[in-house]
mmCIF file of C-alpha atoms in Angstrom:
data_model
loop_
_atom_site.group_PDB
_atom_site.id
_atom_site.type_symbol
_atom_site.label_atom_id
_atom_site.label_comp_id
_atom_site.label_asym_id
_atom_site.label_seq_id
_atom_site.Cartn_x
_atom_site.Cartn_y
_atom_site.Cartn_z
ATOM 1 C CA MET A 506 63.903 125.744 70.702
ATOM 2 C CA LYS A 507 63.576 128.404 73.315
ATOM 3 C CA LYS A 508 60.545 126.611 74.766
ATOM 4 C CA SER A 509 62.594 123.398 75.035
ATOM 5 C CA ILE A 510 65.346 125.106 76.895
ATOM 6 C CA LEU A 511 62.885 126.834 79.219
ATOM 7 C CA PHE A 512 61.186 123.504 79.921
ATOM 8 C CA ILE A 513 64.558 121.825 80.847
ATOM 9 C CA LEU A 514 65.480 124.668 83.148
ATOM 10 C CA LEU A 515 62.129 124.564 84.890
ATOM 11 C CA SER A 516 62.372 120.734 85.277
ATOM 12 C CA LEU A 517 65.784 121.135 86.938
ATOM 13 C CA LEU A 518 64.622 123.592 89.539
ATOM 14 C CA PRO A 519 63.188 120.947 91.941
ATOM 15 C CA LEU A 520 66.493 118.955 91.722
ATOM 16 C CA MET A 521 68.487 122.166 92.375
ATOM 17 C CA GLY A 522 66.301 122.878 95.416
ATOM 18 C CA ILE A 523 66.977 119.446 96.783
ATOM 19 C CA ALA A 524 70.739 119.715 96.239
ATOM 20 C CA GLN A 525 70.843 123.006 98.054
ATOM 21 C CA THR A 526 68.993 121.817 101.164
ATOM 22 C CA PRO A 527 71.428 120.949 104.021
ATOM 23 C CA VAL A 528 70.581 117.689 105.732
ATOM 24 C CA LEU A 529 73.411 117.331 108.214
ATOM 25 C CA ASP A 530 75.753 119.723 110.024
ATOM 26 C CA TYR A 531 78.991 118.021 111.018
ATOM 27 C CA SER A 532 82.623 118.576 111.723
ATOM 28 C CA GLY A 533 85.645 116.526 110.640
ATOM 29 C CA ASP A 534 85.488 113.924 107.850
ATOM 30 C CA ILE A 535 82.976 111.288 106.835
ATOM 31 C CA TYR A 536 83.652 107.520 106.999
ATOM 32 C CA PHE A 537 81.647 104.353 106.732
ATOM 33 C CA ILE A 538 81.399 101.133 108.722
ATOM 34 C CA PRO A 539 81.137 98.528 105.948
ATOM 35 C CA SER A 540 78.010 96.329 106.046
ATOM 36 C CA ALA A 541 80.231 93.233 106.581
ATOM 37 C CA LEU A 542 81.207 94.604 109.991
ATOM 38 C CA THR A 543 77.703 95.560 111.254
ATOM 39 C CA LYS A 544 75.065 93.630 113.111
ATOM 40 C CA SER A 545 72.233 94.259 110.626
ATOM 41 C CA GLY A 546 74.377 93.889 107.500
ATOM 42 C CA GLU A 547 73.677 97.567 106.643
ATOM 43 C CA SER A 548 76.436 100.114 106.623
ATOM 44 C CA PHE A 549 76.687 103.078 109.017
ATOM 45 C CA LEU A 550 77.943 106.580 108.268
ATOM 46 C CA TYR A 551 80.044 108.283 110.916
ATOM 47 C CA THR A 552 82.192 111.377 111.280
ATOM 48 C CA ARG A 553 85.619 111.603 112.814
ATOM 49 C CA GLU A 554 86.938 114.934 114.052
ATOM 50 C CA ASN A 555 90.252 114.825 115.820
ATOM 51 C CA ASP A 556 89.440 112.730 118.820
ATOM 52 C CA LYS A 557 85.631 112.462 118.438
ATOM 53 C CA PHE A 558 83.402 109.866 116.713
ATOM 54 C CA THR A 559 79.739 110.364 115.853
ATOM 55 C CA VAL A 560 77.606 107.621 114.297
ATOM 56 C CA TYR A 561 74.426 108.253 112.264
ATOM 57 C CA ASP A 562 71.549 106.036 111.119
ATOM 58 C CA GLY A 563 70.065 105.802 107.597
ATOM 59 C CA ASP A 564 68.090 109.033 108.143
ATOM 60 C CA LEU A 565 71.233 110.871 109.411
ATOM 61 C CA ASN A 566 69.955 110.886 113.002
ATOM 62 C CA MET A 567 72.791 110.675 115.558
ATOM 63 C CA ILE A 568 72.967 107.258 117.208
ATOM 64 C CA LYS A 569 76.021 107.647 119.424
ATOM 65 C CA SER A 570 78.958 110.016 120.016
ATOM 66 C CA TYR A 571 82.177 109.506 121.880
ATOM 67 C CA ASP A 572 85.101 111.857 122.613
ATOM 68 C CA LEU A 573 88.444 110.165 123.149
ATOM 69 C CA GLN A 574 89.474 113.011 125.394
ATOM 70 C CA SER A 575 87.326 111.417 128.117
ATOM 71 C CA GLY A 576 89.842 108.615 128.264
ATOM 72 C CA SER A 577 92.938 110.858 128.404
ATOM 73 C CA ILE A 578 96.157 109.673 130.150
ATOM 74 C CA THR A 579 98.227 111.727 132.483
ATOM 75 C CA TYR A 580 101.857 110.729 133.179
ATOM 76 C CA LYS A 581 105.210 112.267 134.133
ATOM 77 C CA GLU A 582 108.577 112.446 132.339
ATOM 78 C CA ARG A 583 111.876 113.348 133.926
ATOM 79 C CA VAL A 584 114.877 114.349 131.846
ATOM 80 C CA VAL A 585 118.373 114.490 133.433
ATOM 81 C CA ARG A 586 121.232 115.868 131.263
ATOM 82 C CA GLN A 587 124.829 115.623 132.472
ATOM 83 C CA THR A 588 128.080 116.878 130.949
ATOM 84 C CA ARG A 589 131.738 116.002 131.406
ATOM 85 C CA LYS A 590 134.804 117.615 129.803
ATOM 86 C CA MET A 591 137.553 115.627 128.031
ATOM 87 C CA ASP A 592 140.719 116.416 126.142
ATOM 88 C CA PHE A 593 139.979 114.498 122.926
ATOM 89 C CA GLU A 594 143.681 114.354 121.842
ATOM 90 C CA THR A 595 144.920 112.775 125.031
ATOM 91 C CA ARG A 596 141.580 111.223 126.190
ATOM 92 C CA GLU A 597 142.155 112.858 129.598
ATOM 93 C CA LEU A 598 138.913 113.391 131.560
ATOM 94 C CA LEU A 599 138.991 116.931 132.880
ATOM 95 C CA THR A 600 135.915 116.909 135.125
ATOM 96 C CA ASP A 601 133.415 114.512 136.705
ATOM 97 C CA TRP A 602 129.849 114.262 135.464
ATOM 98 C CA VAL A 603 127.964 117.487 136.325
ATOM 99 C CA VAL A 604 124.164 117.751 136.208
ATOM 100 C CA ALA A 605 123.368 120.515 133.629
ATOM 101 C CA GLU A 606 119.626 120.013 133.527
ATOM 102 C CA ASP A 607 117.068 118.092 135.584
ATOM 103 C CA HIS A 608 113.384 118.756 135.132
ATOM 104 C CA THR A 609 110.161 116.778 135.469
ATOM 105 C CA GLU A 610 107.084 117.443 133.382
ATOM 106 C CA GLU A 611 103.471 116.246 133.720
ATOM 107 C CA ILE A 612 101.863 115.485 130.379
ATOM 108 C CA THR A 613 98.251 114.687 129.435
ATOM 109 C CA THR A 614 97.624 112.926 126.111
ATOM 110 C CA VAL A 615 95.058 110.809 124.288
ATOM 111 C CA ALA A 616 95.773 107.313 123.015
ATOM 112 C CA SER A 617 95.774 107.299 119.185
ATOM 113 C CA THR A 618 93.142 105.261 117.376
ATOM 114 C CA SER A 619 94.056 102.858 114.623
ATOM 115 C CA GLY A 620 92.224 102.657 111.291
ATOM 116 C CA ILE A 621 92.430 99.622 108.958
ATOM 117 C CA GLU A 622 92.255 99.679 105.162
ATOM 118 C CA LEU A 623 89.797 96.855 104.400
ATOM 119 C CA TYR A 624 90.053 94.422 101.462
ATOM 120 C CA THR A 625 87.334 91.852 100.808
ATOM 121 C CA ASP A 626 87.606 88.494 99.171
ATOM 122 C CA ASP A 627 85.260 89.337 96.244
ATOM 123 C CA ASN A 628 87.650 92.130 95.221
ATOM 124 C CA ALA A 629 84.673 94.500 95.179
ATOM 125 C CA TYR A 630 85.590 96.605 98.156
ATOM 126 C CA HIS A 631 88.816 98.412 99.058
ATOM 127 C CA SER A 632 87.954 100.863 101.721
ATOM 128 C CA ARG A 633 89.498 104.010 103.058
ATOM 129 C CA ASN A 634 90.439 103.639 106.724
ATOM 130 C CA VAL A 635 87.797 101.925 108.918
ATOM 131 C CA TYR A 636 87.969 103.218 112.553
ATOM 132 C CA LEU A 637 84.718 101.791 113.914
ATOM 133 C CA SER A 638 83.148 98.323 113.657
ATOM 134 C CA GLN A 639 80.229 96.566 115.300
ATOM 135 C CA THR A 640 80.734 92.813 114.905
ATOM 136 C CA LEU A 641 84.484 92.474 114.429
ATOM 137 C CA PHE A 642 85.286 91.341 117.972
ATOM 138 C CA ASP A 643 81.872 90.163 119.207
ATOM 139 C CA ASP A 644 78.228 89.836 118.130
ATOM 140 C CA ASP A 645 76.677 92.653 120.027
ATOM 141 C CA GLU A 646 75.442 96.046 118.794
ATOM 142 C CA ASP A 647 78.125 98.178 120.440
ATOM 143 C CA PHE A 648 80.355 100.236 118.170
ATOM 144 C CA GLU A 649 84.023 99.539 118.897
ATOM 145 C CA PHE A 650 87.344 101.154 117.901
ATOM 146 C CA ILE A 651 91.003 100.145 118.296
ATOM 147 C CA ARG A 652 93.403 102.307 120.160
ATOM 148 C CA THR A 653 97.016 102.074 121.381
ATOM 149 C CA LYS A 654 97.336 100.447 124.771
ATOM 150 C CA TYR A 655 99.739 102.263 127.071
ATOM 151 C CA GLU A 656 101.427 101.551 130.322
ATOM 152 C CA ILE A 657 102.602 104.389 132.523
ATOM 153 C CA ILE A 658 106.315 103.957 133.432
ATOM 154 C CA PRO A 659 106.998 104.865 137.067
ATOM 155 C CA ILE A 660 108.871 108.201 137.307
ATOM 156 C CA GLU A 661 111.694 106.629 139.263
ATOM 157 C CA THR A 662 112.364 104.048 136.524
ATOM 158 C CA LYS A 663 114.631 104.671 133.586
ATOM 159 C CA THR A 664 112.642 104.680 130.367
ATOM 160 C CA ALA A 665 115.258 102.684 128.416
ATOM 161 C CA ASP A 666 115.397 99.999 131.101
ATOM 162 C CA TYR A 667 111.658 99.612 131.162
ATOM 163 C CA GLU A 668 111.450 99.408 127.381
ATOM 164 C CA LYS A 669 114.128 96.695 127.075
ATOM 165 C CA GLU A 670 112.535 94.636 129.831
ATOM 166 C CA HIS A 671 108.975 94.733 128.461
ATOM 167 C CA SER A 672 109.535 94.839 124.614
ATOM 168 C CA ALA A 673 110.249 91.117 124.203
ATOM 169 C CA ASN A 674 106.708 90.100 125.094
ATOM 170 C CA SER A 675 104.758 93.005 123.639
ATOM 171 C CA GLY A 676 105.990 93.256 120.056
ATOM 172 C CA SER A 677 107.232 96.766 120.824
ATOM 173 C CA THR A 678 110.525 98.150 119.678
ATOM 174 C CA PRO A 679 112.601 100.204 122.161
ATOM 175 C CA ILE A 680 114.123 103.487 120.962
ATOM 176 C CA TYR A 681 117.853 103.437 120.803
ATOM 177 C CA ASN A 682 120.343 106.223 120.143
ATOM 178 C CA GLU A 683 121.179 106.320 116.440
ATOM 179 C CA ASP A 684 124.857 107.121 116.949
ATOM 180 C CA SER A 685 127.409 104.529 115.850
ATOM 181 C CA PRO A 686 127.982 101.942 118.606
ATOM 182 C CA ASP A 687 131.755 102.333 118.182
ATOM 183 C CA ALA A 688 131.689 106.154 118.591
ATOM 184 C CA PRO A 689 134.729 107.219 120.736
ATOM 185 C CA TRP A 690 132.598 108.840 123.384
ATOM 186 C CA ARG A 691 130.598 105.645 124.070
ATOM 187 C CA GLU A 692 133.261 104.124 126.216
ATOM 188 C CA TYR A 693 132.964 107.048 128.637
ATOM 189 C CA GLY A 694 129.207 106.486 129.090
ATOM 190 C CA ALA A 695 128.188 109.363 126.843
ATOM 191 C CA ASP A 696 125.548 109.448 124.202
ATOM 192 C CA GLY A 697 126.695 112.624 122.427
ATOM 193 C CA TYR A 698 129.107 115.492 122.619
ATOM 194 C CA SER A 699 129.867 119.091 121.753
ATOM 195 C CA TRP A 700 132.990 121.215 121.455
ATOM 196 C CA GLU A 701 134.130 124.014 123.708
ATOM 197 C CA TRP A 702 137.070 126.342 123.439
ATOM 198 C CA ASP A 703 139.466 126.006 126.412
ATOM 199 C CA GLU A 704 141.382 129.258 126.882
ATOM 200 C CA GLU A 705 143.969 127.745 129.198
ATOM 201 C CA ARG A 706 144.886 124.906 126.824
ATOM 202 C CA GLY A 707 144.448 127.026 123.696
ATOM 203 C CA LYS A 708 142.341 124.460 121.881
ATOM 204 C CA ASN A 709 138.913 122.935 121.642
ATOM 205 C CA ILE A 710 137.989 120.243 124.189
ATOM 206 C CA MET A 711 135.142 117.764 123.947
ATOM 207 C CA VAL A 712 132.172 118.169 126.222
ATOM 208 C CA LEU A 713 130.649 114.729 126.679
ATOM 209 C CA GLU A 714 126.843 114.661 127.092
ATOM 210 C CA LYS A 715 124.649 112.046 128.743
ATOM 211 C CA THR A 716 120.877 112.291 128.860
ATOM 212 C CA GLU A 717 118.734 109.950 130.918
ATOM 213 C CA HIS A 718 114.911 109.665 130.687
ATOM 214 C CA TYR A 719 112.717 108.505 133.492
ATOM 215 C CA GLY A 720 108.987 107.679 133.414
ATOM 216 C CA GLY A 721 106.912 108.281 130.329
ATOM 217 C CA LEU A 722 104.539 105.976 128.354
ATOM 218 C CA PHE A 723 105.199 102.491 126.937
ATOM 219 C CA SER A 724 102.993 101.251 124.057
ATOM 220 C CA ASN A 725 102.040 97.637 124.860
ATOM 221 C CA GLY A 726 99.864 96.431 121.993
ATOM 222 C CA MET A 727 96.346 97.627 121.248
ATOM 223 C CA GLU A 728 92.963 97.501 123.008
ATOM 224 C CA ILE A 729 89.347 97.214 121.836
ATOM 225 C CA VAL A 730 87.170 99.911 123.265
ATOM 226 C CA SER A 731 83.384 100.451 122.956
ATOM 227 C CA MET A 732 81.888 103.878 122.587
ATOM 228 C CA ASP A 733 81.037 104.142 126.254
ATOM 229 C CA GLY A 734 84.705 103.845 127.081
ATOM 230 C CA THR A 735 84.677 100.199 128.194
ATOM 231 C CA VAL A 736 87.805 98.226 127.296
ATOM 232 C CA LYS A 737 86.489 94.978 125.820
ATOM 233 C CA GLY A 738 89.698 93.222 124.932
ATOM 234 C CA SER A 739 93.247 93.554 123.735
ATOM 235 C CA ILE A 740 95.546 92.730 120.749
ATOM 236 C CA SER A 741 99.094 91.800 121.597
ATOM 237 C CA GLY A 742 102.024 91.958 119.211
ATOM 238 C CA PHE A 743 100.911 95.064 117.380
ATOM 239 C CA ASN A 744 101.329 98.798 118.082
ATOM 240 C CA TYR A 745 99.518 99.783 114.896
ATOM 241 C CA LEU A 746 97.373 98.251 112.182
ATOM 242 C CA SER A 747 97.158 99.129 108.555
ATOM 243 C CA SER A 748 95.709 96.642 106.031
ATOM 244 C CA ALA A 749 93.106 93.993 106.915
ATOM 245 C CA TYR A 750 91.718 91.218 104.649
ATOM 246 C CA LEU A 751 88.172 89.888 104.986
ATOM 247 C CA TYR A 752 88.250 86.294 103.757
ATOM 248 C CA ARG A 753 85.309 83.868 104.158
ATOM 249 C CA GLY A 754 84.141 85.391 107.430
ATOM 250 C CA ASN A 755 87.520 85.931 109.027
ATOM 251 C CA LEU A 756 89.503 89.141 109.176
ATOM 252 C CA TYR A 757 93.273 88.955 108.911
ATOM 253 C CA VAL A 758 95.898 91.590 109.482
ATOM 254 C CA ARG A 759 99.411 91.655 108.158
ATOM 255 C CA GLY A 760 102.343 91.566 110.467
ATOM 256 C CA HIS A 761 106.008 90.506 110.508
ATOM 257 C CA ASN A 762 108.153 87.937 112.246
ATOM 258 C CA ALA A 763 111.591 86.501 111.806
ATOM 259 C CA ASN A 764 110.602 84.820 108.556
ATOM 260 C CA GLY A 765 109.128 87.954 106.974
ATOM 261 C CA SER A 766 105.465 88.933 106.348
ATOM 262 C CA VAL A 767 102.742 86.892 108.022
ATOM 263 C CA LEU A 768 98.954 87.023 108.484
ATOM 264 C CA TYR A 769 97.226 87.027 111.930
ATOM 265 C CA ARG A 770 93.588 86.410 112.524
ATOM 266 C CA LEU A 771 91.994 89.405 114.173
ATOM 267 C CA ASN A 772 88.406 88.337 115.007
ATOM 268 C CA SER A 773 87.866 85.565 117.608
ATOM 269 C CA LYS A 774 84.490 84.607 116.196
ATOM 270 C CA ARG A 775 83.677 83.945 112.521
ATOM 271 C CA LEU A 776 81.737 86.819 110.971
ATOM 272 C CA ASN A 777 78.272 86.180 109.554
ATOM 273 C CA TYR A 778 79.621 87.502 106.281
ATOM 274 C CA SER A 779 78.016 87.267 102.901
ATOM 275 C CA THR A 780 78.862 89.141 99.706
ATOM 276 C CA THR A 781 75.180 89.245 98.867
ATOM 277 C CA ARG A 782 73.707 92.605 99.836
ATOM 278 C CA GLY A 783 70.804 92.272 102.338
ATOM 279 C CA ASP A 784 71.774 88.663 103.233
ATOM 280 C CA LEU A 785 71.500 89.114 106.989
ATOM 281 C CA ASN A 786 71.660 85.524 107.957
ATOM 282 C CA ALA A 787 74.599 84.769 105.608
ATOM 283 C CA ASP A 788 72.955 81.901 103.714
ATOM 284 C CA GLY A 789 73.890 83.265 100.290
ATOM 285 C CA GLN A 790 70.467 84.538 99.269
ATOM 286 C CA VAL A 791 68.021 87.338 100.148
ATOM 287 C CA ASN A 792 64.599 86.068 101.153
ATOM 288 C CA ALA A 793 61.881 86.276 103.860
ATOM 289 C CA ALA A 794 64.268 84.911 106.455
ATOM 290 C CA ASP A 795 66.423 87.984 106.122
ATOM 291 C CA HIS A 796 63.394 90.268 106.749
ATOM 292 C CA VAL A 797 62.717 88.254 109.938
ATOM 293 C CA LYS A 798 66.321 88.608 110.988
ATOM 294 C CA LEU A 799 66.171 92.375 110.357
ATOM 295 C CA SER A 800 63.017 92.616 112.504
ATOM 296 C CA GLU A 801 64.734 90.793 115.364
ATOM 297 C CA ILE A 802 67.714 93.174 115.167
ATOM 298 C CA ILE A 803 65.474 96.244 115.191
ATOM 299 C CA MET A 804 63.386 94.950 118.136
ATOM 300 C CA GLY A 805 66.587 94.158 120.008
ATOM 301 C CA GLN A 806 67.836 97.679 119.481
#
C-alpha cells in the first residue's frame, strides 16, 4: 500500500512542476476573441488592463499592444452659477441675477470602449464581454475595437443647446434637470433654490439658483478603431452596445425604437462563419481545403 502511494506521488511530480512554471506575465484580465470573429477561424487570447489591450498568439507571444491613452481627448468646460433672491410668500424678486461662480476647466479623458456579450446560433457559446474582433467589420487581419465617438462642444456654446440640436440625429439623449417641470421657481428661470434667513424681514427668503454649462463633450454614436489608432468606420444610433447575436454569418445588436426592442445588423459583410471547428472556408466540413486556407492566411501575415 505504501509503495502504491509513493508511486502515485512520484508520478504527480512532473505535473506539479508544469503547473508551477509561469508561462506569461500580464496585468489586467484575460479575454478571448472568439474564432467566429477571427481571420483564421482560431481564437486569440488578449489581456485588458484599464485602457490597454495586448493580444497573444497560440504560444503566448505578444502580437500587438495598444494603449487607449494615446487617443486621449482634451476639452474645456465652463460652469456659470448665478443666484437671485425672492420673497417666496409674496413672489417679490429682491435682487437681479448675480454671478456667484464662473470657472473654466480643461479636462483630458479617454473614450470608453464597448464590449459585447456574444450569443451564437448553435446555443453553444455565450461569451463574457468581447472587446476585440478581427473580421467583424472587414476581412483584413487588423484587430479592431469599438469606442464611444465624441464631439468637442465649443466653449462659447451652451451644452444643453448643443445636446438638443444634435441628439435627434445621433440617437443620444440630452441630460435634463430632474426637478418637476411645474416647480414654482421654474417660471423665474431658475433650476434650483436654497433658503436664507433675512434679518430685516425676520423670515427665510428663497435664493433662486441657475447654473449654465458651456463646452464639454457630446457622445455621437460609436466608432470602429484598429489597434494602430486608425478610425475605420462609425456606428450611428448607439452610445453603447451590450448583447450581440451571431446568426448565419450576420451579427445583430439589440436596440430600441418607438415600437420597442429591435435588432440592427452590425457587420456590413457576411462573416465566413461555420460552427464546425477548423472550417476555415465555411463550407461545413474540415478537409484539405481548410489546410490550404490556413497556409494562405499564415503566408499573408
